[in-house]
mmCIF file of C-alpha atoms in Angstrom:
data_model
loop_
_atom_site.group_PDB
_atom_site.id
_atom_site.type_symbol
_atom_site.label_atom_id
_atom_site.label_comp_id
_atom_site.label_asym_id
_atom_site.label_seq_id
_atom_site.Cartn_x
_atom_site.Cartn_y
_atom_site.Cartn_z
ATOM 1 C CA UNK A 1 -20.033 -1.574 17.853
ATOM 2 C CA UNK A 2 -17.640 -3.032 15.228
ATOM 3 C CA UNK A 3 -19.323 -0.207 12.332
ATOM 4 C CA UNK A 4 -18.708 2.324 14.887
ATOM 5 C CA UNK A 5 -14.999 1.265 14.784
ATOM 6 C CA UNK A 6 -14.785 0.889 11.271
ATOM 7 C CA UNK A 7 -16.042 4.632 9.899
ATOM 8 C CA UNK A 8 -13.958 5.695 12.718
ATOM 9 C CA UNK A 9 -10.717 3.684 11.097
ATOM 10 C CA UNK A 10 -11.981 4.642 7.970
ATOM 11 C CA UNK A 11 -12.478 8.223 8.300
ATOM 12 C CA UNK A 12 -8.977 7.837 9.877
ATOM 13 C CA UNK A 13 -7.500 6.155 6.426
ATOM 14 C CA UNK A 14 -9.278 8.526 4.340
ATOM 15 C CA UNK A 15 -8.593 12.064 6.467
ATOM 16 C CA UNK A 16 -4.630 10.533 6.212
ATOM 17 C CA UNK A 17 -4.511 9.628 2.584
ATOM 18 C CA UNK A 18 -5.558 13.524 1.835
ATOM 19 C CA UNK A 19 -3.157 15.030 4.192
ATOM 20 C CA UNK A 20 -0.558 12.331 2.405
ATOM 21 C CA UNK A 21 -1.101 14.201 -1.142
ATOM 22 C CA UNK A 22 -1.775 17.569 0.023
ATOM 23 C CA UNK A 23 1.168 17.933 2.766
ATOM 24 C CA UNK A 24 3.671 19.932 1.266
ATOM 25 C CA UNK A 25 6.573 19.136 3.637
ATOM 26 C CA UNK A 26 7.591 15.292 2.822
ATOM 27 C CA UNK A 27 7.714 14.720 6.410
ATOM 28 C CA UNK A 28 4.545 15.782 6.952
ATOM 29 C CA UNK A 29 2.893 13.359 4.086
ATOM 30 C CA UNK A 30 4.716 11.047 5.927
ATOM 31 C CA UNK A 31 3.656 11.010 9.342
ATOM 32 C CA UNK A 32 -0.111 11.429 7.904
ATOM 33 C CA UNK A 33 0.720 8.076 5.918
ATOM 34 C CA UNK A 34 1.710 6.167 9.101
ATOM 35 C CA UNK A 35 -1.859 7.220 10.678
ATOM 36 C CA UNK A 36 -3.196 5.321 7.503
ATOM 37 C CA UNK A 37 -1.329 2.619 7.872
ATOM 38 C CA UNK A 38 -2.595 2.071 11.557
ATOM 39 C CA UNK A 39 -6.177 3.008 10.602
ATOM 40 C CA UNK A 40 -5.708 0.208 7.807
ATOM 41 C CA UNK A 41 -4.100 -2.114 10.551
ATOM 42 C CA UNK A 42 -7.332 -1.358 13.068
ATOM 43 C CA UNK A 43 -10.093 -2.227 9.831
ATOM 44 C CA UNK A 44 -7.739 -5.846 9.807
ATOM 45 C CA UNK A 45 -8.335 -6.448 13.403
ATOM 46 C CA UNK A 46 -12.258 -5.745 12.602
ATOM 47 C CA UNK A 47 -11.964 -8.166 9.888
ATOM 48 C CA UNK A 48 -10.460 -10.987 11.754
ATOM 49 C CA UNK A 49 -6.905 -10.588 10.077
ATOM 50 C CA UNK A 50 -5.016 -10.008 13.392
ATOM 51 C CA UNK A 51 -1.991 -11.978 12.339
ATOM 52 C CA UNK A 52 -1.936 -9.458 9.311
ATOM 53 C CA UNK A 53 -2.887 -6.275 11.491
ATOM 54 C CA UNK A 54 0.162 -6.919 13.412
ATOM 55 C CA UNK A 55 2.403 -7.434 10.276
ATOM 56 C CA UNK A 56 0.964 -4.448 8.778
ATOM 57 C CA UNK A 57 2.277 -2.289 12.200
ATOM 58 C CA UNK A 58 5.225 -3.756 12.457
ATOM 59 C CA UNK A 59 6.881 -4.181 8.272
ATOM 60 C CA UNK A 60 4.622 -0.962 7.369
ATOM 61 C CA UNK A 61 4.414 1.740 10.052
ATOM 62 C CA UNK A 62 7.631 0.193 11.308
ATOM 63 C CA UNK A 63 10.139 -0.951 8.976
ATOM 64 C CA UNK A 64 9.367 0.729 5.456
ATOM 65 C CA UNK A 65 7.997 4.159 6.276
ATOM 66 C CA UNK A 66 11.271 4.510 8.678
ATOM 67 C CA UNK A 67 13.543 3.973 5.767
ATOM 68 C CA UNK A 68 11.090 6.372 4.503
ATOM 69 C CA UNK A 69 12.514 8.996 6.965
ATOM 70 C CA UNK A 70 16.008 7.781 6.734
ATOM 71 C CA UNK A 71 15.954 8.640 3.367
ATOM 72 C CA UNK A 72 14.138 12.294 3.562
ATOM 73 C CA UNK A 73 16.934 13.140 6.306
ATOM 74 C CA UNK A 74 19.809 11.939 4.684
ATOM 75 C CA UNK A 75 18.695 14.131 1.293
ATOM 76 C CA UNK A 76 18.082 16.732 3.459
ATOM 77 C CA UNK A 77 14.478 17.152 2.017
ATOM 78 C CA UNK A 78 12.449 18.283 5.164
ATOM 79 C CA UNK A 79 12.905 22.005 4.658
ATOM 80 C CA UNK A 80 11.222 22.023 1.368
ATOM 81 C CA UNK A 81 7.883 23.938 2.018
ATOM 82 C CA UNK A 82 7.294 24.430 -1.920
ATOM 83 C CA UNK A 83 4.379 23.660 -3.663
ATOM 84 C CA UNK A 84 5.092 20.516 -6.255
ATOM 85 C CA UNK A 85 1.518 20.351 -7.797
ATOM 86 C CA UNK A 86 0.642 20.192 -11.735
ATOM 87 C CA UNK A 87 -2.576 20.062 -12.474
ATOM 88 C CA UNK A 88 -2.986 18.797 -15.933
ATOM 89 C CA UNK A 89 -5.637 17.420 -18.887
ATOM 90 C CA UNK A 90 -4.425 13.899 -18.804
ATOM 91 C CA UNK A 91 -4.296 13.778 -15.005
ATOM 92 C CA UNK A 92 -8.045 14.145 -14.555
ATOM 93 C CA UNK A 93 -8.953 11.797 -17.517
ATOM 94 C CA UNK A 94 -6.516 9.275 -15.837
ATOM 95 C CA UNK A 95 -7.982 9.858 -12.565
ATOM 96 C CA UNK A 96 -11.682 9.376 -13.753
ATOM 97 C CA UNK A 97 -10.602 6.433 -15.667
ATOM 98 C CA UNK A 98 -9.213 4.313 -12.361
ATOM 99 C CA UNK A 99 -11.623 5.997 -10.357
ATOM 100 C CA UNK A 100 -14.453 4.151 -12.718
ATOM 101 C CA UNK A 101 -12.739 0.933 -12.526
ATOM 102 C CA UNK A 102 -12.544 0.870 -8.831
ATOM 103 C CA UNK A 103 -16.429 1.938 -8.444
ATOM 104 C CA UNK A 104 -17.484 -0.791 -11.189
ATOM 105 C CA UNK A 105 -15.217 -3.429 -9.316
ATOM 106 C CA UNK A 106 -16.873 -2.527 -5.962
ATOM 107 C CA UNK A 107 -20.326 -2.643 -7.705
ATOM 108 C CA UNK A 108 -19.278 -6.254 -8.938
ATOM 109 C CA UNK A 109 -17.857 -8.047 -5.738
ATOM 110 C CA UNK A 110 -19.669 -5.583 -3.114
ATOM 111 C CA UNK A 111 -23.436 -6.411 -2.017
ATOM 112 C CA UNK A 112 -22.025 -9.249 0.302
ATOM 113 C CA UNK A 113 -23.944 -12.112 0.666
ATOM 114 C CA UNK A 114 -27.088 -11.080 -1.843
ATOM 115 C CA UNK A 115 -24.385 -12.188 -4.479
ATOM 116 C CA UNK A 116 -24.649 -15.622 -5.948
ATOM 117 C CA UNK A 117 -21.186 -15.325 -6.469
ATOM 118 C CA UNK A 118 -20.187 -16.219 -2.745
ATOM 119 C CA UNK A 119 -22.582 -19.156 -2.834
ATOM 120 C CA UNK A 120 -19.401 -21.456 -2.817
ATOM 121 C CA UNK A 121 -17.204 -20.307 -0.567
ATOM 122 C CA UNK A 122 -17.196 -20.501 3.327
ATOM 123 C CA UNK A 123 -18.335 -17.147 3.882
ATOM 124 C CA UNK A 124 -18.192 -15.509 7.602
ATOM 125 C CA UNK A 125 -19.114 -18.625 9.363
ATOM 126 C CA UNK A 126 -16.582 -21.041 7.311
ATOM 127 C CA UNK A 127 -13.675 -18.543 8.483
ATOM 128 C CA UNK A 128 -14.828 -17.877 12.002
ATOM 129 C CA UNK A 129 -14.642 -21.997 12.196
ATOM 130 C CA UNK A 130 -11.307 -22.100 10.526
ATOM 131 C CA UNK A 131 -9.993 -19.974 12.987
ATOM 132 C CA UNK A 132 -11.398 -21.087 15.862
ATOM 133 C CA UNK A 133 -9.816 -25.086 14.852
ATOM 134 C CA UNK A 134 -6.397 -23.225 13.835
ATOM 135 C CA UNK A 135 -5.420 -20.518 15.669
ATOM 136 C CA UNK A 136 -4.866 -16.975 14.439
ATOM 137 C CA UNK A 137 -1.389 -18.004 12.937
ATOM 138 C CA UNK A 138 -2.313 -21.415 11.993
ATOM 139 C CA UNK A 139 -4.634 -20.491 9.726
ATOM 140 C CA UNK A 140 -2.054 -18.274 7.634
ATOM 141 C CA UNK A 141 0.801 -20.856 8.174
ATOM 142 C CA UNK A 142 -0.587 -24.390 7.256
ATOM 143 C CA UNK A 143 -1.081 -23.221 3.208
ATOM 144 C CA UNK A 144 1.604 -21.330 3.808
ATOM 145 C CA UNK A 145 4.155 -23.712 4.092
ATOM 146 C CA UNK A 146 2.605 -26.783 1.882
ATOM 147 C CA UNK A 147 0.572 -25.144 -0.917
ATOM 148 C CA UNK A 148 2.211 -22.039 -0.921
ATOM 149 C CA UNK A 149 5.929 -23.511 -0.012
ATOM 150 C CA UNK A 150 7.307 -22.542 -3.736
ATOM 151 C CA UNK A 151 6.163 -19.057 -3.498
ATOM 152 C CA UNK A 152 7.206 -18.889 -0.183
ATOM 153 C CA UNK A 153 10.769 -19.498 -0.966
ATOM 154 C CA UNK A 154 10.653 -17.598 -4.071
ATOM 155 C CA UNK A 155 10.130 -14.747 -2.260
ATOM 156 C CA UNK A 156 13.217 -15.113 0.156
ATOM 157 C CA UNK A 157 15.057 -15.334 -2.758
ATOM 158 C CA UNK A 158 13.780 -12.058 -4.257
ATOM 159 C CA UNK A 159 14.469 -10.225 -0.605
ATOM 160 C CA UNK A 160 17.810 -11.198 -1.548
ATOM 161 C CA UNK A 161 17.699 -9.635 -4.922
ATOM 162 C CA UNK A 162 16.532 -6.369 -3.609
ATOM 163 C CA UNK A 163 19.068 -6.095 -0.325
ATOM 164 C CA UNK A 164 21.880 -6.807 -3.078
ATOM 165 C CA UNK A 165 20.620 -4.470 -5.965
ATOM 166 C CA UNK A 166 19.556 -1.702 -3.473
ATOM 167 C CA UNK A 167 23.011 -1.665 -2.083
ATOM 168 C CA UNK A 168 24.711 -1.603 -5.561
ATOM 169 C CA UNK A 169 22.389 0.982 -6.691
ATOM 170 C CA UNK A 170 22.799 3.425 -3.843
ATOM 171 C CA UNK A 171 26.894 2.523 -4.061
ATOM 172 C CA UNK A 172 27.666 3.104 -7.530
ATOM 173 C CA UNK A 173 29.557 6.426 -8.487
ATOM 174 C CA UNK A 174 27.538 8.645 -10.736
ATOM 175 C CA UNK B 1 -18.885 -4.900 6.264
ATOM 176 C CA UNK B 2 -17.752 -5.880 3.064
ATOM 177 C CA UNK B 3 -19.128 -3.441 0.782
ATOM 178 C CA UNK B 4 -18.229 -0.970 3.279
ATOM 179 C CA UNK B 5 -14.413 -2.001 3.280
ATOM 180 C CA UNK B 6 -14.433 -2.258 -0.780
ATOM 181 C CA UNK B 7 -15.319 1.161 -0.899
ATOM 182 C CA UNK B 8 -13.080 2.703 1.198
ATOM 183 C CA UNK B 9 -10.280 0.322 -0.356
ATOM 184 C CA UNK B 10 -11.502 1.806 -3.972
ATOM 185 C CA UNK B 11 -11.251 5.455 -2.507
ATOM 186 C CA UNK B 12 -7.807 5.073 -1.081
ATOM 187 C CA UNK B 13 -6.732 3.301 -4.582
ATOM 188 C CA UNK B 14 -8.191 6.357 -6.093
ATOM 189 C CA UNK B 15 -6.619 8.822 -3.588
ATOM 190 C CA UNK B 16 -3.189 7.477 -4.127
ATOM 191 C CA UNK B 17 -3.212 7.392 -7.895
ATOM 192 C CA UNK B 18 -3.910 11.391 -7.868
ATOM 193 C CA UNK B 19 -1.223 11.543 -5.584
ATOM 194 C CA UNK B 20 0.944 10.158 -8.088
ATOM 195 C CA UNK B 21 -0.578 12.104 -10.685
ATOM 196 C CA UNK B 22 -0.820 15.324 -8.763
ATOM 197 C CA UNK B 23 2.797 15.308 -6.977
ATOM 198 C CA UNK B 24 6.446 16.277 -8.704
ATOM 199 C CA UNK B 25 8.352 14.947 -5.232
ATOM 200 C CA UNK B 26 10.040 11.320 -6.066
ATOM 201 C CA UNK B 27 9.892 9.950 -2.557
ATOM 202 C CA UNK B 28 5.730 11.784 -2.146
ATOM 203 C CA UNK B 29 4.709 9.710 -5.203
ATOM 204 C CA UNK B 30 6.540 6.701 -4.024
ATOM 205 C CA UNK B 31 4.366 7.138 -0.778
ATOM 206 C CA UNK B 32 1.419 7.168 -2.833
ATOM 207 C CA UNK B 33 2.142 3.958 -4.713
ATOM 208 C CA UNK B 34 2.398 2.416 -1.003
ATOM 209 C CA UNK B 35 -0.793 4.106 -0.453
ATOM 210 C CA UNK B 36 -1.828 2.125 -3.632
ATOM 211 C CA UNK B 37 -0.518 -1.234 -2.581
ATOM 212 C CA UNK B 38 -2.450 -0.865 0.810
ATOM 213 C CA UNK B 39 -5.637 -0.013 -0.677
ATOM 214 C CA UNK B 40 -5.727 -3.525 -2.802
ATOM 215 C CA UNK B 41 -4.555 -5.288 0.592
ATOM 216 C CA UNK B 42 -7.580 -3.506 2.279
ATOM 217 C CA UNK B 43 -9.807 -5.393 -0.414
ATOM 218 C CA UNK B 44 -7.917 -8.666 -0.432
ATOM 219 C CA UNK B 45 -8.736 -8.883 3.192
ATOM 220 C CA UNK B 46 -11.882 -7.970 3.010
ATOM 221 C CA UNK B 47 -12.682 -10.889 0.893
ATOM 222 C CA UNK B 48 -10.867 -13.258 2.497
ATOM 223 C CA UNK B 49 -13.541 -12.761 4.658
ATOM 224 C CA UNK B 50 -16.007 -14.450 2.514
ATOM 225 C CA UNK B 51 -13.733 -16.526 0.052
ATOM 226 C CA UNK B 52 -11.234 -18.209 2.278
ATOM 227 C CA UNK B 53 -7.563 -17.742 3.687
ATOM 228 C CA UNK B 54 -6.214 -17.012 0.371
ATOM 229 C CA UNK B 55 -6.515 -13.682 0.433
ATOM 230 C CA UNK B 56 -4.686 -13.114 3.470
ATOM 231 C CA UNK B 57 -1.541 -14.928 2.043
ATOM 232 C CA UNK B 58 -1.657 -13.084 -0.842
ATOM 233 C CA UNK B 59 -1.617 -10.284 0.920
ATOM 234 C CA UNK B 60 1.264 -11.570 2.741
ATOM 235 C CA UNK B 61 3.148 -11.522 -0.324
ATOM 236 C CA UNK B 62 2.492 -8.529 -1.229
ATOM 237 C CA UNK B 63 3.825 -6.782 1.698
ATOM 238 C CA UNK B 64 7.412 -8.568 0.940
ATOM 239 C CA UNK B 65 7.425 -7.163 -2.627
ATOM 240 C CA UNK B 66 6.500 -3.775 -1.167
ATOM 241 C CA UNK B 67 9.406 -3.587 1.392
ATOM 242 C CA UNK B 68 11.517 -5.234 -1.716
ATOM 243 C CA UNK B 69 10.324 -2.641 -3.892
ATOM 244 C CA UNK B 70 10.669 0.169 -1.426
ATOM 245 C CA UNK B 71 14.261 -1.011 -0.953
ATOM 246 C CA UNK B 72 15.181 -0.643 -4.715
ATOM 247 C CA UNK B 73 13.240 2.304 -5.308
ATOM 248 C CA UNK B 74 14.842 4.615 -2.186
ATOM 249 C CA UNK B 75 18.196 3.891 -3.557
ATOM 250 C CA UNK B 76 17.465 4.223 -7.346
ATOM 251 C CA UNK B 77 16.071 8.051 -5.848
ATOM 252 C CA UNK B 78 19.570 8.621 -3.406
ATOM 253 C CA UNK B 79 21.497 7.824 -7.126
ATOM 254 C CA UNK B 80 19.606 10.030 -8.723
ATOM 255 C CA UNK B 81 19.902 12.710 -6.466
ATOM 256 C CA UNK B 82 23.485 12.595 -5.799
ATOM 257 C CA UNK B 83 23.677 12.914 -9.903
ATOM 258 C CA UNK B 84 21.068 16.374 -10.313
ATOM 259 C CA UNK B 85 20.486 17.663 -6.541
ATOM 260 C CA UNK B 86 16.790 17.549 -6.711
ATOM 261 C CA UNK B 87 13.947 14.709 -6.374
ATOM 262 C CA UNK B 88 11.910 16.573 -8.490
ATOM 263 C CA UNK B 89 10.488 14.432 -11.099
ATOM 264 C CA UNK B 90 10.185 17.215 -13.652
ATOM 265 C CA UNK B 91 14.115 17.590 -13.807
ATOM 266 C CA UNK B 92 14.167 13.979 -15.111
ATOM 267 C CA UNK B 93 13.985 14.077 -18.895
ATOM 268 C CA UNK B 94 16.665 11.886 -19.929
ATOM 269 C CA UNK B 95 14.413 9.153 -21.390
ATOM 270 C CA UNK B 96 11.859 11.707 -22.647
ATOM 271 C CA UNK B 97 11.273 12.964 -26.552
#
């Protein structure tokens, strides 16, 4: 049942990453990148990441791809039904190159539990324990705030940097 | 599932860099790069699966930067379209030789 739902979500994520680079409108790209987004948030759910699947609906489809669409309709950019593609040389030699890396790294971690390299880690089980003692959110939030406390609050302090530079960026006269 | 779920994380990577490659619209290859950032999320779940919790903090993290970064990046692309009119990325040459 849970493969059913995942080539589903997955044909879903793909079928919406290609209508994201071959849209021509931006809106369009956009509203095919938000089906992604929830496909990618569904394949969470089927891996047990529900705390994350709800983030990813929320910050993703929510928050960032509607400044997304703030920002196409205050430029004014959703009546451009041009065609923006360049096809070059180096593009295809680039996109061989990371498409190789990608395929060797999912040859090297990929084969699941055959691998001796998941020998030491909790595998499946191990989590399925964790979060049964935890909780969905307990799990994410114990490291989080005592291993992880330093990067925690570095990262409220770089939120900061970003509201402040986006808002002197966007301000300045040019 | 996990082989499954590195795959389609490696194609979406793989989509979203030809999108950047392939598109000339600022704010379309800035969706891409998103699409990018997703893809490795995809895989870091999918081995925190197997390796432990990590994984999901890290991808916790990662979706701050990413709303950081798109923050800074939508209003580096309003100031440079107020200066030439377009978000073409072809117009931009200032830095090129």
């Amino acid at each position: 049942m849970a493969d059913i739902f995942f080539f589903i979500f997955a044909a879903m994520a793909v079928g919406g990453g290609v209508g994201v680079v071959l849209q021509k409108n931006p809106i369009g790209s956009l509203l095919f990148m938000v089906g992604t987004l929830a496909s990618i948030a569904g394949i969470y759910v089927l891996l047990e990441a529900h705390f994350l699947a709800a983030i990813q609906i929320m910050v993703y489809a929510g928050a960032i791809m509607v400044l997304f669409l703030f920002v196409i309709m205050l430029l004014n950019l959703g009546h451009d039904y041009r065609r923006d593609f360049r096809f070059g040389l180096g593009m295809f030699v680039a996109f061989a190159i990371s498409g190789a890396i990608a395929g060797l790294l999912v040859r090297q971690f990929g084969g699941a539990e055959a691998n001796p390299i998941y020998a030491h880690f909790p595998g499946p089980e191990g989590m399925d324990q964790l979060l049964r003692e935890e909780g969905v959110i307990g799990a994410i939030a114990t490291p989080l705030f005592t291993d992880y406390v330093v990067a925690f609050e570095l990262t409220g302090i770089l939120l900061l940097v970003a509201l402040v530079g986006a808002i002197a960026i966007a301000k300045r006269k040019v | 599932m996990l082989a499954e779920a590195l795959w389609l994380s490696a194609i979406l990577f793989v989509i979203g860099t030809a999108g950047v490659l392939v598109r000339r619209n600022a704010i379309i290859m800035f969706l891409c790069i998103e699409l990018q950032l997703n893809a490795v999320n995809l895989s870091f779940v999918a081995l925190s699966r197997y390796l432990g919790i990590e994984g999901q903090l890290y991808v916790f993290f990662v979706m701050t930067v990413a709303a950081a970064e798109a923050a800074v990046g939508l209003a580096i692309i309003i100031s440079i379209f107020r200066h030439y009119e377009t978000v073409n990325v072809d117009n931009f040459n200032l830095l090129k030789w």
